[in-house]
Amino acid sequence: MKLTICHLYPDLLDLYGDRGNIIALAARCRWRGIEPVIQQASLGEDLNFMGMDILFIGGGSDREQGLLVQDLMRREKELRRAIENGLVVLCICGGYQMLGKYYQMSNGERIDGLGILDVWTIAGERRLIGNVVVDLSEKILGDKPCKFKTLVGFENHSGKTHLGEKASPLGNVLFGHGNNGEDSGEGVRYLNVFGTYLHGPLLPKNPHFADLLLELAAKRRGLDNSLRELDDHLEELAHTAMVQRLLKQA
Ligand code: GLN
């Protein structure tokens, strides 16, 4: 069994070690005897979104987002088609913003997004920075038996993202700011697209979320998506340590 994982714009959108999410997904595949096929693509390089199983887009500064917007816009039609077909996407911070309608930066300039996510982002007066704990919505994990119902990570963004009616947050913030520091929501889910402000990288300390992405990708391929349990005691220790440390402060 193979799963193809693509990192889009690894040279431009890879803030705070976001590429660690690719490393975590690949490791969790290998530990189960699944062969991860890792692809990368950046400006001007061809990609087959329908032929991949998971697309990852990391975070970046306003400057990098401006550099890639034209290239991303050229990919909109094929990416939208793959997403409507159930492509699993994890997009972090800047990558998340770019799949929305637009990102209006602190200088007032607006970077158009793909409009695939019913979200829009407007830079606030201050950056939203710090550790985050999210109480995952039941809509995200469904009836999947999970040791954790939380996500931990950290955020550093000026953009404040607001969700429209077609978008649902990943959950509510128990500690930190989340999407905008106002409505207590963090992240978004639309079909199999998961957007979040959580860097870290996100997945090593949230193995349950990593496995959710892998299960959805396997299911879309009609493969057995009941992944073998892994020894996640170190990941669980890291996750629990952050939740306990931060919620004592809440
Ligand atoms: N440049 C965007 C912002 O400041 C995204 C930042 C990021 O990806 N961490 O909101």
GROMACS .gro file of N, CA, C and O in nm, residues 52-139:
model
  352
   52MET      N    1  -0.265   1.254  -0.599
   52MET     CA    2  -0.202   1.249  -0.467
   52MET      C    3  -0.306   1.218  -0.360
   52MET      O    4  -0.426   1.228  -0.383
   53ASP      N    5  -0.256   1.181  -0.242
   53ASP     CA    6  -0.348   1.144  -0.134
   53ASP      C    7  -0.358   1.251  -0.025
   53ASP      O    8  -0.464   1.270   0.034
   54ILE      N    9  -0.245   1.317   0.002
   54ILE     CA   10  -0.247   1.426   0.102
   54ILE      C   11  -0.165   1.541   0.045
   54ILE      O   12  -0.053   1.520  -0.003
   55LEU      N   13  -0.223   1.661   0.051
   55LEU     CA   14  -0.151   1.782   0.011
   55LEU      C   15  -0.121   1.861   0.137
   55LEU      O   16  -0.210   1.880   0.221
   56PHE      N   17   0.004   1.906   0.150
   56PHE     CA   18   0.042   1.989   0.266
   56PHE      C   19   0.094   2.124   0.218
   56PHE      O   20   0.177   2.132   0.128
   57ILE      N   21   0.041   2.231   0.282
   57ILE     CA   22   0.089   2.366   0.255
   57ILE      C   23   0.120   2.432   0.390
   57ILE      O   24   0.032   2.440   0.476
   58GLY      N   25   0.242   2.476   0.408
   58GLY     CA   26   0.284   2.532   0.537
   58GLY      C   27   0.258   2.681   0.547
   58GLY      O   28   0.190   2.741   0.464
   59GLY      N   29   0.319   2.740   0.651
   59GLY     CA   30   0.300   2.883   0.675
   59GLY      C   31   0.415   2.965   0.619
   59GLY      O   32   0.521   2.911   0.584
   60GLY      N   33   0.393   3.096   0.609
   60GLY     CA   34   0.496   3.183   0.554
   60GLY      C   35   0.468   3.329   0.586
   60GLY      O   36   0.360   3.363   0.634
   61SER      N   37   0.567   3.413   0.558
   61SER     CA   38   0.549   3.555   0.584
   61SER      C   39   0.464   3.617   0.473
   61SER      O   40   0.443   3.556   0.366
   62ASP      N   41   0.415   3.738   0.499
   62ASP     CA   42   0.334   3.809   0.399
   62ASP      C   43   0.409   3.814   0.265
   62ASP      O   44   0.350   3.795   0.158
   63ARG      N   45   0.540   3.839   0.273
   63ARG     CA   46   0.619   3.853   0.148
   63ARG      C   47   0.611   3.726   0.064
   63ARG      O   48   0.583   3.730  -0.056
   64GLU      N   49   0.634   3.610   0.131
   64GLU     CA   50   0.630   3.483   0.056
   64GLU      C   51   0.491   3.457  -0.001
   64GLU      O   52   0.475   3.407  -0.111
   65GLN      N   53   0.391   3.491   0.077
   65GLN     CA   54   0.254   3.469   0.027
   65GLN      C   55   0.231   3.551  -0.100
   65GLN      O   56   0.171   3.503  -0.197
   66GLY      N   57   0.284   3.673  -0.101
   66GLY     CA   58   0.269   3.757  -0.221
   66GLY      C   59   0.344   3.700  -0.341
   66GLY      O   60   0.297   3.709  -0.456
   67LEU      N   61   0.457   3.634  -0.313
   67LEU     CA   62   0.540   3.579  -0.422
   67LEU      C   63   0.472   3.461  -0.493
   67LEU      O   64   0.493   3.435  -0.610
   68LEU      N   65   0.390   3.387  -0.421
   68LEU     CA   66   0.337   3.263  -0.480
   68LEU      C   67   0.193   3.273  -0.526
   68LEU      O   68   0.139   3.181  -0.589
   69VAL      N   69   0.128   3.385  -0.495
   69VAL     CA   70  -0.018   3.392  -0.518
   69VAL      C   71  -0.055   3.366  -0.665
   69VAL      O   72  -0.149   3.291  -0.693
   70GLN      N   73   0.023   3.423  -0.759
   70GLN     CA   74  -0.012   3.403  -0.901
   70GLN      C   75  -0.001   3.255  -0.940
   70GLN      O   76  -0.084   3.199  -1.009
   71ASP      N   77   0.107   3.192  -0.888
   71ASP     CA   78   0.128   3.049  -0.920
   71ASP      C   79   0.012   2.967  -0.861
   71ASP      O   80  -0.042   2.877  -0.926
   72LEU      N   81  -0.027   3.000  -0.741
   72LEU     CA   82  -0.135   2.925  -0.675
   72LEU      C   83  -0.267   2.945  -0.749
   72LEU      O   84  -0.342   2.849  -0.770
   73MET      N   85  -0.291   3.068  -0.793
   73MET     CA   86  -0.417   3.095  -0.864
   73MET      C   87  -0.428   3.010  -0.992
   73MET      O   88  -0.535   2.964  -1.029
   74ARG      N   89  -0.311   2.984  -1.055
   74ARG     CA   90  -0.314   2.904  -1.180
   74ARG      C   91  -0.352   2.759  -1.152
   74ARG      O   92  -0.388   2.685  -1.241
   75ARG      N   93  -0.341   2.719  -1.025
   75ARG     CA   94  -0.370   2.579  -0.988
   75ARG      C   95  -0.513   2.562  -0.933
   75ARG      O   96  -0.555   2.452  -0.899
   76GLU      N   97  -0.585   2.675  -0.925
   76GLU     CA   98  -0.713   2.675  -0.852
   76GLU      C   99  -0.811   2.569  -0.904
   76GLU      O  100  -0.867   2.490  -0.829
   77LYS      N  101  -0.830   2.565  -1.037
   77LYS     CA  102  -0.934   2.476  -1.095
   77LYS      C  103  -0.906   2.330  -1.061
   77LYS      O  104  -0.992   2.257  -1.013
   78GLU      N  105  -0.779   2.287  -1.082
   78GLU     CA  106  -0.748   2.146  -1.058
   78GLU      C  107  -0.750   2.113  -0.909
   78GLU      O  108  -0.796   2.007  -0.867
   79LEU      N  109  -0.704   2.210  -0.828
   79LEU     CA  110  -0.705   2.184  -0.683
   79LEU      C  111  -0.849   2.176  -0.632
   79LEU      O  112  -0.884   2.088  -0.553
   80ARG      N  113  -0.933   2.267  -0.680
   80ARG     CA  114  -1.074   2.266  -0.637
   80ARG      C  115  -1.138   2.132  -0.673
   80ARG      O  116  -1.209   2.071  -0.593
   81ARG      N  117  -1.108   2.084  -0.795
   81ARG     CA  118  -1.167   1.956  -0.841
   81ARG      C  119  -1.122   1.842  -0.750
   81ARG      O  120  -1.202   1.757  -0.708
   82ALA      N  121  -0.994   1.841  -0.714
   82ALA     CA  122  -0.942   1.733  -0.627
   82ALA      C  123  -1.003   1.742  -0.488
   82ALA      O  124  -1.038   1.640  -0.427
   83ILE      N  125  -1.019   1.863  -0.438
   83ILE     CA  126  -1.077   1.881  -0.303
   83ILE      C  127  -1.224   1.836  -0.303
   83ILE      O  128  -1.269   1.766  -0.211
   84GLU      N  129  -1.295   1.870  -0.408
   84GLU     CA  130  -1.435   1.825  -0.418
   84GLU      C  131  -1.441   1.673  -0.430
   84GLU      O  132  -1.541   1.610  -0.398
   85ASN      N  133  -1.329   1.614  -0.477
   85ASN     CA  134  -1.322   1.468  -0.491
   85ASN      C  135  -1.272   1.402  -0.363
   85ASN      O  136  -1.254   1.282  -0.356
   86GLY      N  137  -1.245   1.484  -0.259
   86GLY     CA  138  -1.208   1.428  -0.129
   86GLY      C  139  -1.060   1.430  -0.097
   86GLY      O  140  -1.017   1.369   0.003
   87LEU      N  141  -0.980   1.503  -0.178
   87LEU     CA  142  -0.836   1.512  -0.147
   87LEU      C  143  -0.820   1.562  -0.004
   87LEU      O  144  -0.885   1.658   0.038
   88VAL      N  145  -0.729   1.497   0.071
   88VAL     CA  146  -0.700   1.542   0.208
   88VAL      C  147  -0.596   1.653   0.199
   88VAL      O  148  -0.493   1.638   0.135
   89VAL      N  149  -0.628   1.766   0.262
   89VAL     CA  150  -0.537   1.881   0.262
   89VAL      C  151  -0.514   1.927   0.405
   89VAL      O  152  -0.609   1.940   0.483
   90LEU      N  153  -0.387   1.946   0.441
   90LEU     CA  154  -0.355   2.012   0.567
   90LEU      C  155  -0.283   2.142   0.532
   90LEU      O  156  -0.181   2.139   0.463
   91CYS      N  157  -0.342   2.254   0.572
   91CYS     CA  158  -0.279   2.382   0.540
   91CYS      C  159  -0.264   2.462   0.670
   91CYS      O  160  -0.356   2.470   0.750
   92ILE      N  161  -0.145   2.517   0.687
   92ILE     CA  162  -0.108   2.580   0.814
   92ILE      C  163  -0.093   2.732   0.794
   92ILE      O  164  -0.020   2.774   0.703
   93CYS      N  165  -0.161   2.809   0.873
   93CYS     CA  166  -0.143   2.954   0.881
   93CYS      C  167  -0.148   3.021   0.743
   93CYS      O  168  -0.254   3.029   0.684
   94GLY      N  169  -0.035   3.067   0.690
   94GLY     CA  170  -0.036   3.132   0.558
   94GLY      C  171  -0.096   3.043   0.451
   94GLY      O  172  -0.172   3.089   0.365
   95GLY      N  173  -0.065   2.914   0.456
   95GLY     CA  174  -0.122   2.821   0.358
   95GLY      C  175  -0.273   2.813   0.373
   95GLY      O  176  -0.348   2.807   0.274
   96TYR      N  177  -0.319   2.817   0.496
   96TYR     CA  178  -0.463   2.817   0.530
   96TYR      C  179  -0.528   2.944   0.473
   96TYR      O  180  -0.630   2.939   0.404
   97GLN      N  181  -0.465   3.058   0.501
   97GLN     CA  182  -0.520   3.186   0.455
   97GLN      C  183  -0.536   3.187   0.303
   97GLN      O  184  -0.634   3.240   0.249
   98MET      N  185  -0.439   3.126   0.231
   98MET     CA  186  -0.439   3.134   0.084
   98MET      C  187  -0.549   3.050   0.020
   98MET      O  188  -0.581   3.067  -0.097
   99LEU      N  189  -0.606   2.956   0.094
   99LEU     CA  190  -0.718   2.879   0.038
   99LEU      C  191  -0.851   2.948   0.064
   99LEU      O  192  -0.957   2.904   0.019
  100GLY      N  193  -0.846   3.059   0.141
  100GLY     CA  194  -0.967   3.138   0.165
  100GLY      C  195  -0.989   3.241   0.056
  100GLY      O  196  -0.926   3.236  -0.051
  101LYS      N  197  -1.077   3.337   0.082
  101LYS     CA  198  -1.115   3.436  -0.021
  101LYS      C  199  -1.006   3.541  -0.041
  101LYS      O  200  -0.974   3.580  -0.152
  102TYR      N  201  -0.949   3.590   0.069
  102TYR     CA  202  -0.841   3.688   0.058
  102TYR      C  203  -0.772   3.704   0.192
  102TYR      O  204  -0.826   3.665   0.295
  103TYR      N  205  -0.654   3.764   0.186
  103TYR     CA  206  -0.579   3.800   0.308
  103TYR      C  207  -0.541   3.947   0.294
  103TYR      O  208  -0.461   3.983   0.207
  104GLN      N  209  -0.600   4.032   0.377
  104GLN     CA  210  -0.569   4.176   0.375
  104GLN      C  211  -0.460   4.203   0.479
  104GLN      O  212  -0.483   4.186   0.599
  105MET      N  213  -0.343   4.242   0.432
  105MET     CA  214  -0.228   4.257   0.519
  105MET      C  215  -0.237   4.388   0.599
  105MET      O  216  -0.323   4.471   0.574
  106SER      N  217  -0.143   4.404   0.694
  106SER     CA  218  -0.150   4.520   0.783
  106SER      C  219  -0.126   4.652   0.708
  106SER      O  220  -0.167   4.758   0.754
  107ASN      N  221  -0.065   4.643   0.588
  107ASN     CA  222  -0.046   4.768   0.509
  107ASN      C  223  -0.168   4.800   0.423
  107ASN      O  224  -0.164   4.890   0.339
  108GLY      N  225  -0.272   4.717   0.440
  108GLY     CA  226  -0.396   4.743   0.365
  108GLY      C  227  -0.403   4.671   0.232
  108GLY      O  228  -0.509   4.658   0.171
  109GLU      N  229  -0.285   4.623   0.183
  109GLU     CA  230  -0.287   4.550   0.055
  109GLU      C  231  -0.357   4.415   0.074
  109GLU      O  232  -0.348   4.355   0.181
  110ARG      N  233  -0.426   4.373  -0.031
  110ARG     CA  234  -0.503   4.248  -0.023
  110ARG      C  235  -0.443   4.144  -0.118
  110ARG      O  236  -0.418   4.174  -0.235
  111ILE      N  237  -0.414   4.025  -0.063
  111ILE     CA  238  -0.368   3.913  -0.146
  111ILE      C  239  -0.489   3.824  -0.172
  111ILE      O  240  -0.552   3.775  -0.077
  112ASP      N  241  -0.525   3.808  -0.298
  112ASP     CA  242  -0.638   3.720  -0.330
  112ASP      C  243  -0.607   3.576  -0.293
  112ASP      O  244  -0.492   3.530  -0.307
  113GLY      N  245  -0.710   3.505  -0.245
  113GLY     CA  246  -0.695   3.361  -0.218
  113GLY      C  247  -0.774   3.283  -0.321
  113GLY      O  248  -0.837   3.339  -0.410
  114LEU      N  249  -0.772   3.151  -0.307
  114LEU     CA  250  -0.841   3.065  -0.403
  114LEU      C  251  -0.993   3.064  -0.383
  114LEU      O  252  -1.067   3.023  -0.470
  115GLY      N  253  -1.037   3.105  -0.266
  115GLY     CA  254  -1.182   3.106  -0.241
  115GLY      C  255  -1.241   2.967  -0.228
  115GLY      O  256  -1.363   2.947  -0.236
  116ILE      N  257  -1.157   2.868  -0.205
  116ILE     CA  258  -1.208   2.730  -0.185
  116ILE      C  259  -1.267   2.715  -0.045
  116ILE      O  260  -1.367   2.648  -0.024
  117LEU      N  261  -1.202   2.783   0.051
  117LEU     CA  262  -1.255   2.784   0.188
  117LEU      C  263  -1.340   2.910   0.207
  117LEU      O  264  -1.299   3.020   0.164
  118ASP      N  265  -1.454   2.893   0.274
  118ASP     CA  266  -1.541   3.009   0.299
  118ASP      C  267  -1.487   3.085   0.421
  118ASP      O  268  -1.552   3.089   0.528
  119VAL      N  269  -1.368   3.140   0.404
  119VAL     CA  270  -1.304   3.218   0.511
  119VAL      C  271  -1.239   3.340   0.448
  119VAL      O  272  -1.210   3.340   0.327
  120TRP      N  273  -1.215   3.441   0.528
  120TRP     CA  274  -1.139   3.559   0.483
  120TRP      C  275  -1.054   3.608   0.599
  120TRP      O  276  -1.088   3.586   0.716
  121THR      N  277  -0.943   3.673   0.569
  121THR     CA  278  -0.845   3.710   0.672
  121THR      C  279  -0.809   3.857   0.661
  121THR      O  280  -0.780   3.905   0.550
  122ILE      N  281  -0.811   3.923   0.775
  122ILE     CA  282  -0.772   4.065   0.780
  122ILE      C  283  -0.671   4.082   0.893
  122ILE      O  284  -0.697   4.038   1.006
  123ALA      N  285  -0.556   4.141   0.861
  123ALA     CA  286  -0.453   4.157   0.964
  123ALA      C  287  -0.503   4.248   1.076
  123ALA      O  288  -0.569   4.349   1.051
  124GLY      N  289  -0.470   4.209   1.198
  124GLY     CA  290  -0.509   4.290   1.314
  124GLY      C  291  -0.397   4.385   1.353
  124GLY      O  292  -0.290   4.388   1.291
  125GLU      N  293  -0.420   4.461   1.459
  125GLU     CA  294  -0.322   4.560   1.509
  125GLU      C  295  -0.200   4.488   1.567
  125GLU      O  296  -0.088   4.535   1.560
  126ARG      N  297  -0.225   4.376   1.633
  126ARG     CA  298  -0.113   4.306   1.699
  126ARG      C  299  -0.106   4.162   1.648
  126ARG      O  300  -0.208   4.106   1.608
  127ARG      N  301   0.015   4.106   1.657
  127ARG     CA  302   0.029   3.967   1.615
  127ARG      C  303  -0.028   3.876   1.724
  127ARG      O  304  -0.020   3.906   1.843
  128LEU      N  305  -0.086   3.767   1.681
  128LEU     CA  306  -0.140   3.668   1.776
  128LEU      C  307  -0.033   3.560   1.788
  128LEU      O  308  -0.010   3.483   1.695
  129ILE      N  309   0.032   3.560   1.905
  129ILE     CA  310   0.149   3.473   1.922
  129ILE      C  311   0.137   3.396   2.053
  129ILE      O  312   0.095   3.453   2.155
  130GLY      N  313   0.173   3.270   2.048
  130GLY     CA  314   0.179   3.194   2.174
  130GLY      C  315   0.132   3.051   2.156
  130GLY      O  316   0.094   3.008   2.047
  131ASN      N  317   0.136   2.979   2.266
  131ASN     CA  318   0.090   2.840   2.266
  131ASN      C  319  -0.062   2.833   2.259
  131ASN      O  320  -0.131   2.927   2.299
  132VAL      N  321  -0.109   2.721   2.206
  132VAL     CA  322  -0.253   2.706   2.185
  132VAL      C  323  -0.298   2.565   2.226
  132VAL      O  324  -0.226   2.467   2.201
  133VAL      N  325  -0.413   2.559   2.290
  133VAL     CA  326  -0.481   2.430   2.313
  133VAL      C  327  -0.622   2.444   2.255
  133VAL      O  328  -0.692   2.542   2.283
  134VAL      N  329  -0.659   2.348   2.173
  134VAL     CA  330  -0.790   2.351   2.108
  134VAL      C  331  -0.872   2.230   2.153
  134VAL      O  332  -0.819   2.117   2.159
  135ASP      N  333  -0.996   2.255   2.187
  135ASP     CA  334  -1.090   2.146   2.220
  135ASP      C  335  -1.156   2.107   2.088
  135ASP      O  336  -1.238   2.182   2.034
  136LEU      N  337  -1.118   1.991   2.033
  136LEU     CA  338  -1.164   1.951   1.899
  136LEU      C  339  -1.315   1.930   1.898
  136LEU      O  340  -1.371   1.866   1.988
  137SER      N  341  -1.377   1.981   1.793
  137SER     CA  342  -1.521   1.961   1.774
  137SER      C  343  -1.549   1.814   1.744
  137SER      O  344  -1.467   1.747   1.679
  138GLU      N  345  -1.664   1.766   1.789
  138GLU     CA  346  -1.700   1.626   1.762
  138GLU      C  347  -1.710   1.600   1.611
  138GLU      O  348  -1.691   1.490   1.562
  139LYS      N  349  -1.740   1.708   1.536
  139LYS     CA  350  -1.752   1.694   1.390
  139LYS      C  351  -1.620   1.650   1.328
  139LYS      O  352  -1.616   1.594   1.219
   0.00000   0.00000   0.00000
